[in-house]
Amino acid sequence: MAGNTITRARLSEAVYQEVGLSRNESADLVEALLEQIADALANDEIVKISSFGTFSVRRKGERVGRNPKTGEEVPILPRRVLVFRPSQVLKGRINQADGFDRTD
Amino acid sequence: MTKSELIARLAAANPHLYHRDVERIVTTVFEEITAALARRDRVELRGFGAFSVKERGARQGRNPRTGESVDVTSKYVPYFKTGKQLRERLNVPE
């Protein structure tokens, strides 16, 4: 299933068609929406979009890693990683695509 | 932050727009991403991240209650990979 790739342009176009703002403003709002989500996550907030999914930030502790090439031990610093958990609705939509319901 | 809070924040930042239009913008964006993923397309939002769909192969599962083994058919799961810029932003020293 080598599909296509959708970018911001496609999302802006959808907003333009659906809401009737100018193309420029539609693009700005798509950007502003992503920015609001990023801001919230940077603030350690959980972002929960019903029927889509939940973005949350997980803190990972320091651990010892290894350079696979040299075998040398290097410390991996504590960091924050973003986790996306898709909702049941989103999972369901994806599995309906071929006509089978595989939500269970 | 929930979807309605996201709408409220976007609306506050764009006081010239009707609240109902901001609502439609947010709904449209997530609906468009969902529709793309349902077609198994990839959604690439540079700097933010990329959504894609991965196939999980069929496997032999087990009913945890009875211990009976059951065939689980293959399925597709959405996957999100954080963009470089956002990943870096989450890790700037405060």
mmCIF file of C-alpha atoms in Angstrom:
data_model
loop_
_atom_site.group_PDB
_atom_site.id
_atom_site.type_symbol
_atom_site.label_atom_id
_atom_site.label_comp_id
_atom_site.label_asym_id
_atom_site.label_seq_id
_atom_site.Cartn_x
_atom_site.Cartn_y
_atom_site.Cartn_z
ATOM 1 C CA MET A 1 0.000 0.000 0.000
ATOM 2 C CA ALA A 2 2.515 2.607 -0.998
ATOM 3 C CA GLY A 3 0.212 5.588 -0.591
ATOM 4 C CA ASN A 4 0.570 9.284 -1.033
ATOM 5 C CA THR A 5 1.905 11.831 1.360
ATOM 6 C CA ILE A 6 -0.276 14.626 2.669
ATOM 7 C CA THR A 7 1.303 17.856 3.859
ATOM 8 C CA ARG A 8 0.241 21.175 5.390
ATOM 9 C CA ALA A 9 -0.827 22.325 1.915
ATOM 10 C CA ARG A 10 -3.559 19.689 1.791
ATOM 11 C CA LEU A 11 -4.787 20.557 5.286
ATOM 12 C CA SER A 12 -4.890 24.271 4.415
ATOM 13 C CA GLU A 13 -6.783 23.483 1.236
ATOM 14 C CA ALA A 14 -9.370 21.523 3.235
ATOM 15 C CA VAL A 15 -9.787 24.446 5.655
ATOM 16 C CA TYR A 16 -10.089 26.835 2.708
ATOM 17 C CA GLN A 17 -12.826 24.695 1.101
ATOM 18 C CA GLU A 18 -14.642 24.001 4.342
ATOM 19 C CA VAL A 19 -14.546 27.307 6.168
ATOM 20 C CA GLY A 20 -14.241 29.856 3.427
ATOM 21 C CA LEU A 21 -11.309 31.888 4.757
ATOM 22 C CA SER A 22 -8.686 33.051 2.302
ATOM 23 C CA ARG A 23 -6.000 30.558 1.301
ATOM 24 C CA ASN A 24 -3.400 32.553 3.198
ATOM 25 C CA GLU A 25 -5.411 32.718 6.367
ATOM 26 C CA SER A 26 -6.294 29.023 6.117
ATOM 27 C CA ALA A 27 -2.585 28.195 5.970
ATOM 28 C CA ASP A 28 -1.871 30.495 8.920
ATOM 29 C CA LEU A 29 -4.547 28.806 10.998
ATOM 30 C CA VAL A 30 -3.285 25.303 10.277
ATOM 31 C CA GLU A 31 0.114 26.523 11.432
ATOM 32 C CA ALA A 32 -1.377 28.188 14.520
ATOM 33 C CA LEU A 33 -3.213 24.986 15.415
ATOM 34 C CA LEU A 34 0.000 22.938 15.285
ATOM 35 C CA GLU A 35 1.743 25.663 17.263
ATOM 36 C CA GLN A 36 -0.908 25.529 20.027
ATOM 37 C CA ILE A 37 -0.425 21.779 20.341
ATOM 38 C CA ALA A 38 3.373 22.116 20.405
ATOM 39 C CA ASP A 39 3.151 24.879 23.038
ATOM 40 C CA ALA A 40 0.926 22.766 25.259
ATOM 41 C CA LEU A 41 3.255 19.762 24.954
ATOM 42 C CA ALA A 42 6.337 21.876 25.652
ATOM 43 C CA ASN A 43 4.447 22.951 28.794
ATOM 44 C CA ASP A 44 4.067 19.305 29.800
ATOM 45 C CA GLU A 45 0.347 19.328 29.110
ATOM 46 C CA ILE A 46 -1.445 16.267 27.798
ATOM 47 C CA VAL A 47 -3.256 17.035 24.546
ATOM 48 C CA LYS A 48 -6.405 14.993 24.173
ATOM 49 C CA ILE A 49 -8.310 15.274 20.908
ATOM 50 C CA SER A 50 -11.507 13.263 21.173
ATOM 51 C CA SER A 51 -12.044 10.642 18.460
ATOM 52 C CA PHE A 52 -8.490 11.268 17.223
ATOM 53 C CA GLY A 53 -5.973 10.527 19.954
ATOM 54 C CA THR A 54 -3.851 11.710 22.839
ATOM 55 C CA PHE A 55 -0.403 13.280 22.752
ATOM 56 C CA SER A 56 1.594 13.164 25.942
ATOM 57 C CA VAL A 57 5.161 13.775 26.997
ATOM 58 C CA ARG A 58 7.080 11.054 28.770
ATOM 59 C CA ARG A 59 10.230 11.745 30.754
ATOM 60 C CA LYS A 60 12.986 9.242 30.263
ATOM 61 C CA GLY A 61 15.725 8.801 32.802
ATOM 62 C CA GLU A 62 19.423 8.739 32.093
ATOM 63 C CA ARG A 63 20.804 5.421 30.941
ATOM 64 C CA VAL A 64 24.019 4.028 29.595
ATOM 65 C CA GLY A 65 24.114 3.523 25.883
ATOM 66 C CA ARG A 66 26.800 2.146 23.648
ATOM 67 C CA ASN A 67 28.226 3.351 20.391
ATOM 68 C CA PRO A 68 27.424 0.328 18.229
ATOM 69 C CA LYS A 69 30.406 0.949 16.004
ATOM 70 C CA THR A 70 33.117 1.322 18.620
ATOM 71 C CA GLY A 71 31.507 -0.489 21.575
ATOM 72 C CA GLU A 72 32.276 2.572 23.660
ATOM 73 C CA GLU A 73 29.913 3.368 26.535
ATOM 74 C CA VAL A 74 28.203 6.744 26.344
ATOM 75 C CA PRO A 75 25.681 8.212 28.765
ATOM 76 C CA ILE A 76 22.238 8.934 27.258
ATOM 77 C CA LEU A 77 20.967 12.016 29.017
ATOM 78 C CA PRO A 78 17.481 12.242 30.510
ATOM 79 C CA ARG A 79 15.056 13.563 27.933
ATOM 80 C CA ARG A 80 11.413 14.085 27.139
ATOM 81 C CA VAL A 81 9.769 12.089 24.397
ATOM 82 C CA LEU A 82 6.400 12.612 22.765
ATOM 83 C CA VAL A 83 3.982 9.706 22.696
ATOM 84 C CA PHE A 84 0.850 9.543 20.534
ATOM 85 C CA ARG A 85 -1.925 7.133 21.505
ATOM 86 C CA PRO A 86 -4.545 6.809 18.777
ATOM 87 C CA SER A 87 -8.176 6.683 19.874
ATOM 88 C CA GLN A 88 -10.383 3.656 19.247
ATOM 89 C CA VAL A 89 -12.295 5.737 16.708
ATOM 90 C CA LEU A 90 -9.133 6.464 14.689
ATOM 91 C CA LYS A 91 -8.014 2.826 14.829
ATOM 92 C CA GLY A 92 -11.475 1.791 13.712
ATOM 93 C CA ARG A 93 -11.480 4.188 10.757
ATOM 94 C CA ILE A 94 -8.118 2.902 9.576
ATOM 95 C CA ASN A 95 -9.189 -0.701 9.664
ATOM 96 C CA GLN A 96 -12.470 -0.056 7.899
ATOM 97 C CA ALA A 97 -10.620 1.171 4.841
ATOM 98 C CA ASP A 98 -10.729 -2.202 3.117
ATOM 99 C CA GLY A 99 -14.302 -2.930 4.085
ATOM 100 C CA PHE A 100 -13.557 -5.146 7.065
ATOM 101 C CA ASP A 101 -14.279 -4.100 10.576
ATOM 102 C CA ARG A 102 -11.228 -5.030 12.595
ATOM 103 C CA THR A 103 -11.679 -2.740 15.552
ATOM 104 C CA ASP A 104 -11.611 -5.582 18.108
ATOM 105 C CA MET B 1 -5.624 20.395 26.780
ATOM 106 C CA THR B 2 -8.754 18.922 25.240
ATOM 107 C CA LYS B 3 -10.122 19.585 21.769
ATOM 108 C CA SER B 4 -12.506 22.227 23.129
ATOM 109 C CA GLU B 5 -9.643 23.942 24.990
ATOM 110 C CA LEU B 6 -7.608 23.896 21.809
ATOM 111 C CA ILE B 7 -10.513 25.587 20.032
ATOM 112 C CA ALA B 8 -10.795 28.142 22.847
ATOM 113 C CA ARG B 9 -7.074 28.993 22.706
ATOM 114 C CA LEU B 10 -7.090 29.318 18.923
ATOM 115 C CA ALA B 11 -10.194 31.486 19.133
ATOM 116 C CA ALA B 12 -8.571 33.712 21.770
ATOM 117 C CA ALA B 13 -5.530 34.168 19.527
ATOM 118 C CA ASN B 14 -7.792 35.013 16.555
ATOM 119 C CA PRO B 15 -10.503 37.312 17.907
ATOM 120 C CA HIS B 16 -11.541 38.330 14.371
ATOM 121 C CA LEU B 17 -12.896 34.835 13.686
ATOM 122 C CA TYR B 18 -16.250 33.408 14.711
ATOM 123 C CA HIS B 19 -15.948 30.742 17.385
ATOM 124 C CA ARG B 20 -17.939 28.400 15.169
ATOM 125 C CA ASP B 21 -15.417 28.860 12.341
ATOM 126 C CA VAL B 22 -12.489 28.063 14.642
ATOM 127 C CA GLU B 23 -14.374 24.937 15.658
ATOM 128 C CA ARG B 24 -14.742 23.952 12.006
ATOM 129 C CA ILE B 25 -11.075 24.612 11.325
ATOM 130 C CA VAL B 26 -9.975 22.280 14.121
ATOM 131 C CA THR B 27 -12.491 19.587 13.170
ATOM 132 C CA THR B 28 -11.521 19.832 9.489
ATOM 133 C CA VAL B 29 -7.804 19.433 10.193
ATOM 134 C CA PHE B 30 -8.233 16.293 12.302
ATOM 135 C CA GLU B 31 -10.833 14.901 9.913
ATOM 136 C CA GLU B 32 -8.451 15.428 6.974
ATOM 137 C CA ILE B 33 -5.623 13.644 8.809
ATOM 138 C CA THR B 34 -7.977 10.795 9.749
ATOM 139 C CA ALA B 35 -9.232 10.465 6.164
ATOM 140 C CA ALA B 36 -5.650 10.356 4.869
ATOM 141 C CA LEU B 37 -4.706 7.631 7.344
ATOM 142 C CA ALA B 38 -7.864 5.676 6.458
ATOM 143 C CA ARG B 39 -6.535 5.664 2.865
ATOM 144 C CA ARG B 40 -3.230 4.497 4.404
ATOM 145 C CA ASP B 41 -1.623 7.711 3.240
ATOM 146 C CA ARG B 42 1.111 9.389 5.206
ATOM 147 C CA VAL B 43 0.685 12.840 6.753
ATOM 148 C CA GLU B 44 3.931 14.736 6.997
ATOM 149 C CA LEU B 45 3.955 17.971 8.973
ATOM 150 C CA ARG B 46 7.536 19.199 8.906
ATOM 151 C CA GLY B 47 8.822 20.315 12.272
ATOM 152 C CA PHE B 48 5.804 18.849 14.056
ATOM 153 C CA GLY B 49 5.807 15.192 13.090
ATOM 154 C CA ALA B 50 4.511 12.573 10.709
ATOM 155 C CA PHE B 51 1.531 10.241 10.959
ATOM 156 C CA SER B 52 1.670 6.963 9.124
ATOM 157 C CA VAL B 53 -0.042 3.594 9.133
ATOM 158 C CA LYS B 54 1.790 0.394 9.913
ATOM 159 C CA GLU B 55 0.599 -3.112 9.322
ATOM 160 C CA ARG B 56 0.566 -5.592 12.177
ATOM 161 C CA GLY B 57 0.746 -9.080 10.796
ATOM 162 C CA ALA B 58 -1.678 -11.869 11.603
ATOM 163 C CA ARG B 59 -0.752 -13.748 14.736
ATOM 164 C CA GLN B 60 -1.806 -16.525 17.025
ATOM 165 C CA GLY B 61 -3.481 -14.952 20.032
ATOM 166 C CA ARG B 62 -4.880 -16.457 23.188
ATOM 167 C CA ASN B 63 -8.115 -15.851 25.014
ATOM 168 C CA PRO B 64 -6.787 -14.788 28.413
ATOM 169 C CA ARG B 65 -9.847 -16.128 30.200
ATOM 170 C CA THR B 66 -9.968 -19.600 28.737
ATOM 171 C CA GLY B 67 -6.384 -19.994 27.513
ATOM 172 C CA GLU B 68 -7.819 -21.048 24.164
ATOM 173 C CA SER B 69 -5.729 -20.014 21.162
ATOM 174 C CA VAL B 70 -7.388 -17.880 18.486
ATOM 175 C CA ASP B 71 -6.306 -16.556 15.102
ATOM 176 C CA VAL B 72 -5.875 -12.793 15.063
ATOM 177 C CA THR B 73 -6.078 -11.326 11.561
ATOM 178 C CA SER B 74 -3.625 -8.661 10.418
ATOM 179 C CA LYS B 75 -4.565 -5.083 11.137
ATOM 180 C CA TYR B 76 -3.360 -1.543 10.568
ATOM 181 C CA VAL B 77 -2.313 0.814 13.335
ATOM 182 C CA PRO B 78 -1.645 4.554 13.203
ATOM 183 C CA TYR B 79 1.835 5.646 14.151
ATOM 184 C CA PHE B 80 3.249 9.077 14.952
ATOM 185 C CA LYS B 81 6.890 10.065 14.721
ATOM 186 C CA THR B 82 7.801 13.345 16.367
ATOM 187 C CA GLY B 83 9.400 15.936 14.090
ATOM 188 C CA LYS B 84 12.948 17.068 14.704
ATOM 189 C CA GLN B 85 12.037 20.626 15.647
ATOM 190 C CA LEU B 86 9.376 19.585 18.174
ATOM 191 C CA ARG B 87 11.653 16.884 19.618
ATOM 192 C CA GLU B 88 14.342 19.500 20.152
ATOM 193 C CA ARG B 89 11.847 21.915 21.631
ATOM 194 C CA LEU B 90 10.806 19.367 24.237
ATOM 195 C CA ASN B 91 14.420 19.083 25.282
ATOM 196 C CA VAL B 92 15.676 22.625 25.524
ATOM 197 C CA PRO B 93 17.327 23.231 28.890
ATOM 198 C CA GLU B 94 15.023 25.502 30.916
#
